[in-house]
């Protein structure tokens, strides 16, 4: 089974974290049968952590986990912090395939989305 | 003339600010004749500021400025800081129509964009 883990920064403002949780729920609806399980995790300031989120996917039966960084730019979080946390879990679970997808801000389609807002 | 001002948080990492500037350039290409001028501004840590960005649009001949918040969640920056800076310039230029568009994270299309990344 293939799981999708949306990874956000996390905020002291719980409503922002809830926005991410609601987005993960919408992703699950829209993903159809592509992913057997969709959830979210946070780099800091909110729960679950990235390792706990990956663990949760594996416990749900995932043999592949796609980590999807919900970040706008390729800063330290995207380049180092998220990969570091993923690497720890990958070492613990060598039999599970864990991939990190490109971050949201790198999507070519973002211009169309922005223009639709104005 | 209608101008588009993409507003991002701004980063100490100049490469992240350059990503925003490149995105504004791509928006300008893609916008066609909808906007006569497209540029970007930053809430903090980078230049130009939001007031300077709005001023620049007006000097280019804009009579309408669409401020587009490049933010993922409705935190304090989206709810208060960006509107406060826009309000100051609106008071200085009552003859110019300055609108704030919904922030990127509120876009219904973001789920499709995310799923395309994995």
mmCIF file of N, CA and C in Angstrom, chain A residues 2-69:
data_model
loop_
_atom_site.group_PDB
_atom_site.id
_atom_site.type_symbol
_atom_site.label_atom_id
_atom_site.label_comp_id
_atom_site.label_asym_id
_atom_site.label_seq_id
_atom_site.Cartn_x
_atom_site.Cartn_y
_atom_site.Cartn_z
ATOM 1 N N UNK A 2 0.416 2.265 -0.732
ATOM 2 C CA UNK A 2 1.168 3.513 -0.875
ATOM 3 C C UNK A 2 0.476 4.581 -0.022
ATOM 4 N N UNK A 3 1.258 5.242 0.852
ATOM 5 C CA UNK A 3 0.694 6.292 1.715
ATOM 6 C C UNK A 3 1.262 7.644 1.319
ATOM 7 N N UNK A 4 0.485 8.689 1.582
ATOM 8 C CA UNK A 4 0.917 10.066 1.308
ATOM 9 C C UNK A 4 0.979 10.826 2.623
ATOM 10 N N UNK A 5 2.153 11.411 2.895
ATOM 11 C CA UNK A 5 2.341 12.182 4.125
ATOM 12 C C UNK A 5 2.644 13.637 3.756
ATOM 13 N N UNK A 6 1.650 14.493 3.954
ATOM 14 C CA UNK A 6 1.832 15.931 3.711
ATOM 15 C C UNK A 6 2.601 16.519 4.892
ATOM 16 N N UNK A 7 3.747 17.136 4.621
ATOM 17 C CA UNK A 7 4.600 17.649 5.699
ATOM 18 C C UNK A 7 4.627 19.179 5.666
ATOM 19 N N UNK A 8 4.161 19.788 6.760
ATOM 20 C CA UNK A 8 4.146 21.254 6.853
ATOM 21 C C UNK A 8 5.101 21.712 7.949
ATOM 22 N N UNK A 9 5.335 23.010 8.003
ATOM 23 C CA UNK A 9 6.259 23.536 9.016
ATOM 24 C C UNK A 9 5.708 23.364 10.423
ATOM 25 N N UNK A 10 4.416 23.682 10.602
ATOM 26 C CA UNK A 10 3.831 23.719 11.941
ATOM 27 C C UNK A 10 3.838 25.138 12.468
ATOM 28 N N UNK A 11 2.800 25.487 13.235
ATOM 29 C CA UNK A 11 2.624 26.855 13.711
ATOM 30 C C UNK A 11 2.213 26.855 15.181
ATOM 31 N N UNK A 12 2.547 27.958 15.871
ATOM 32 C CA UNK A 12 2.039 28.112 17.246
ATOM 33 C C UNK A 12 0.525 28.344 17.232
ATOM 34 N N UNK A 13 0.020 28.765 16.078
ATOM 35 C CA UNK A 13 -1.399 29.056 15.930
ATOM 36 C C UNK A 13 -2.102 27.763 15.483
ATOM 37 N N UNK A 14 -2.893 27.192 16.365
ATOM 38 C CA UNK A 14 -3.460 25.867 16.096
ATOM 39 C C UNK A 14 -4.382 25.873 14.866
ATOM 40 N N UNK A 15 -5.022 27.021 14.598
ATOM 41 C CA UNK A 15 -5.905 27.097 13.422
ATOM 42 C C UNK A 15 -5.120 26.859 12.128
ATOM 43 N N UNK A 16 -3.846 27.297 12.100
ATOM 44 C CA UNK A 16 -3.017 27.057 10.912
ATOM 45 C C UNK A 16 -2.711 25.575 10.761
ATOM 46 N N UNK A 17 -2.436 24.905 11.878
ATOM 47 C CA UNK A 17 -2.195 23.459 11.824
ATOM 48 C C UNK A 17 -3.462 22.723 11.382
ATOM 49 N N UNK A 18 -4.608 23.214 11.835
ATOM 50 C CA UNK A 18 -5.873 22.592 11.427
ATOM 51 C C UNK A 18 -6.126 22.776 9.927
ATOM 52 N N UNK A 19 -5.682 23.906 9.382
ATOM 53 C CA UNK A 19 -5.799 24.106 7.917
ATOM 54 C C UNK A 19 -5.052 22.987 7.183
ATOM 55 N N UNK A 20 -3.867 22.629 7.707
ATOM 56 C CA UNK A 20 -3.063 21.565 7.081
ATOM 57 C C UNK A 20 -3.779 20.219 7.227
ATOM 58 N N UNK A 21 -4.335 19.967 8.404
ATOM 59 C CA UNK A 21 -5.051 18.690 8.613
ATOM 60 C C UNK A 21 -6.257 18.587 7.672
ATOM 61 N N UNK A 22 -6.961 19.715 7.500
ATOM 62 C CA UNK A 22 -8.115 19.711 6.586
ATOM 63 C C UNK A 22 -7.667 19.506 5.138
ATOM 64 N N UNK A 23 -6.516 20.090 4.811
ATOM 65 C CA UNK A 23 -5.978 19.901 3.460
ATOM 66 C C UNK A 23 -5.640 18.430 3.223
ATOM 67 N N UNK A 24 -5.049 17.779 4.227
ATOM 68 C CA UNK A 24 -4.740 16.345 4.093
ATOM 69 C C UNK A 24 -6.020 15.540 3.882
ATOM 70 N N UNK A 25 -7.080 15.917 4.578
ATOM 71 C CA UNK A 25 -8.367 15.219 4.410
ATOM 72 C C UNK A 25 -8.904 15.419 2.991
ATOM 73 N N UNK A 26 -8.738 16.637 2.448
ATOM 74 C CA UNK A 26 -9.183 16.902 1.069
ATOM 75 C C UNK A 26 -8.327 16.130 0.073
ATOM 76 N N UNK A 27 -7.021 16.024 0.362
ATOM 77 C CA UNK A 27 -6.143 15.231 -0.507
ATOM 78 C C UNK A 27 -6.592 13.777 -0.526
ATOM 79 N N UNK A 28 -6.948 13.256 0.634
ATOM 80 C CA UNK A 28 -7.375 11.855 0.710
ATOM 81 C C UNK A 28 -8.612 11.626 -0.155
ATOM 82 N N UNK A 29 -9.571 12.542 -0.059
ATOM 83 C CA UNK A 29 -10.788 12.449 -0.885
ATOM 84 C C UNK A 29 -10.446 12.457 -2.368
ATOM 85 N N UNK A 30 -9.547 13.403 -2.730
ATOM 86 C CA UNK A 30 -9.266 13.623 -4.146
ATOM 87 C C UNK A 30 -8.317 12.572 -4.729
ATOM 88 N N UNK A 31 -7.531 11.927 -3.878
ATOM 89 C CA UNK A 31 -6.519 10.983 -4.366
ATOM 90 C C UNK A 31 -7.134 9.689 -4.894
ATOM 91 N N UNK A 32 -8.365 9.416 -4.488
ATOM 92 C CA UNK A 32 -9.012 8.189 -4.944
ATOM 93 C C UNK A 32 -8.245 6.967 -4.462
ATOM 94 N N UNK A 33 -7.940 6.043 -5.391
ATOM 95 C CA UNK A 33 -7.283 4.794 -4.992
ATOM 96 C C UNK A 33 -5.757 4.854 -5.109
ATOM 97 N N UNK A 34 -5.226 6.018 -5.493
ATOM 98 C CA UNK A 34 -3.766 6.145 -5.646
ATOM 99 C C UNK A 34 -3.055 5.902 -4.315
ATOM 100 N N UNK A 35 -3.657 6.409 -3.244
ATOM 101 C CA UNK A 35 -3.056 6.249 -1.923
ATOM 102 C C UNK A 35 -4.049 5.560 -0.990
ATOM 103 N N UNK A 36 -3.542 4.552 -0.286
ATOM 104 C CA UNK A 36 -4.410 3.837 0.648
ATOM 105 C C UNK A 36 -4.579 4.578 1.958
ATOM 106 N N UNK A 37 -3.692 5.534 2.206
ATOM 107 C CA UNK A 37 -3.742 6.278 3.459
ATOM 108 C C UNK A 37 -3.101 7.644 3.218
ATOM 109 N N UNK A 38 -3.750 8.710 3.686
ATOM 110 C CA UNK A 38 -3.217 10.072 3.544
ATOM 111 C C UNK A 38 -3.303 10.757 4.898
ATOM 112 N N UNK A 39 -2.199 11.323 5.338
ATOM 113 C CA UNK A 39 -2.231 12.065 6.592
ATOM 114 C C UNK A 39 -1.188 13.187 6.539
ATOM 115 N N UNK A 40 -1.009 13.904 7.651
ATOM 116 C CA UNK A 40 -0.038 14.998 7.655
ATOM 117 C C UNK A 40 0.865 14.908 8.877
ATOM 118 N N UNK A 41 1.979 15.631 8.821
ATOM 119 C CA UNK A 41 2.926 15.697 9.937
ATOM 120 C C UNK A 41 3.587 17.069 9.895
ATOM 121 N N UNK A 42 4.258 17.413 11.005
ATOM 122 C CA UNK A 42 4.815 18.765 11.126
ATOM 123 C C UNK A 42 6.287 18.714 11.522
ATOM 124 N N UNK A 43 7.064 19.626 10.940
ATOM 125 C CA UNK A 43 8.497 19.699 11.246
ATOM 126 C C UNK A 43 8.716 20.151 12.684
ATOM 127 N N UNK A 44 7.905 21.117 13.133
ATOM 128 C CA UNK A 44 8.019 21.583 14.520
ATOM 129 C C UNK A 44 6.720 22.262 14.945
ATOM 130 N N UNK A 45 6.588 22.481 16.237
ATOM 131 C CA UNK A 45 5.492 23.264 16.837
ATOM 132 C C UNK A 45 4.123 22.585 16.818
ATOM 133 N N UNK A 46 4.001 21.434 16.174
ATOM 134 C CA UNK A 46 2.697 20.764 16.135
ATOM 135 C C UNK A 46 2.904 19.253 16.014
ATOM 136 N N UNK A 47 1.881 18.518 16.262
ATOM 137 C CA UNK A 47 1.933 17.049 16.217
ATOM 138 C C UNK A 47 1.032 16.521 15.112
ATOM 139 N N UNK A 48 1.357 15.339 14.563
ATOM 140 C CA UNK A 48 2.517 14.512 14.876
ATOM 141 C C UNK A 48 3.794 15.029 14.215
ATOM 142 N N UNK A 49 4.937 14.574 14.719
ATOM 143 C CA UNK A 49 6.224 14.878 14.097
ATOM 144 C C UNK A 49 6.343 14.093 12.787
ATOM 145 N N UNK A 50 7.364 14.387 12.008
ATOM 146 C CA UNK A 50 7.576 13.653 10.756
ATOM 147 C C UNK A 50 7.864 12.162 11.036
ATOM 148 N N UNK A 51 8.770 11.825 11.969
ATOM 149 C CA UNK A 51 8.981 10.390 12.255
ATOM 150 C C UNK A 51 7.700 9.692 12.702
ATOM 151 N N UNK A 52 6.917 10.344 13.560
ATOM 152 C CA UNK A 52 5.661 9.726 14.010
ATOM 153 C C UNK A 52 4.669 9.579 12.856
ATOM 154 N N UNK A 53 4.658 10.555 11.958
ATOM 155 C CA UNK A 53 3.764 10.480 10.804
ATOM 156 C C UNK A 53 4.134 9.312 9.893
ATOM 157 N N UNK A 54 5.444 9.127 9.671
ATOM 158 C CA UNK A 54 5.902 8.002 8.831
ATOM 159 C C UNK A 54 5.565 6.677 9.514
ATOM 160 N N UNK A 55 5.808 6.621 10.821
ATOM 161 C CA UNK A 55 5.498 5.411 11.590
ATOM 162 C C UNK A 55 4.015 5.054 11.478
ATOM 163 N N UNK A 56 3.205 6.073 11.545
ATOM 164 C CA UNK A 56 1.750 5.878 11.456
ATOM 165 C C UNK A 56 1.370 5.290 10.087
ATOM 166 N N UNK A 57 1.998 5.803 9.023
ATOM 167 C CA UNK A 57 1.730 5.274 7.677
ATOM 168 C C UNK A 57 2.096 3.791 7.608
ATOM 169 N N UNK A 58 3.250 3.432 8.186
ATOM 170 C CA UNK A 58 3.717 2.042 8.144
ATOM 171 C C UNK A 58 2.773 1.141 8.935
ATOM 172 N N UNK A 59 2.330 1.626 10.087
ATOM 173 C CA UNK A 59 1.386 0.833 10.895
ATOM 174 C C UNK A 59 0.053 0.623 10.189
ATOM 175 N N UNK A 60 -0.301 1.572 9.305
ATOM 176 C CA UNK A 60 -1.535 1.417 8.523
ATOM 177 C C UNK A 60 -1.342 0.427 7.376
ATOM 178 N N UNK A 61 -0.101 -0.046 7.190
ATOM 179 C CA UNK A 61 0.143 -1.049 6.161
ATOM 180 C C UNK A 61 0.898 -0.536 4.944
ATOM 181 N N UNK A 62 1.428 0.690 5.014
ATOM 182 C CA UNK A 62 2.132 1.245 3.850
ATOM 183 C C UNK A 62 3.456 0.519 3.621
ATOM 184 N N UNK A 63 3.736 0.196 2.345
ATOM 185 C CA UNK A 63 5.064 -0.308 1.969
ATOM 186 C C UNK A 63 5.828 0.779 1.207
ATOM 187 N N UNK A 64 5.094 1.814 0.785
ATOM 188 C CA UNK A 64 5.713 3.000 0.175
ATOM 189 C C UNK A 64 5.097 4.226 0.827
ATOM 190 N N UNK A 65 5.949 5.175 1.203
ATOM 191 C CA UNK A 65 5.466 6.432 1.789
ATOM 192 C C UNK A 65 5.990 7.587 0.944
ATOM 193 N N UNK A 66 5.067 8.408 0.427
ATOM 194 C CA UNK A 66 5.462 9.605 -0.330
ATOM 195 C C UNK A 66 5.352 10.797 0.613
ATOM 196 N N UNK A 67 6.486 11.415 0.890
ATOM 197 C CA UNK A 67 6.526 12.597 1.753
ATOM 198 C C UNK A 67 6.418 13.835 0.863
ATOM 199 N N UNK A 68 5.423 14.661 1.125
ATOM 200 C CA UNK A 68 5.135 15.798 0.243
ATOM 201 C C UNK A 68 5.320 17.103 1.025
ATOM 202 N N UNK A 69 6.413 17.837 0.761
ATOM 203 C CA UNK A 69 6.709 19.055 1.541
ATOM 204 C C UNK A 69 5.793 20.231 1.159
#
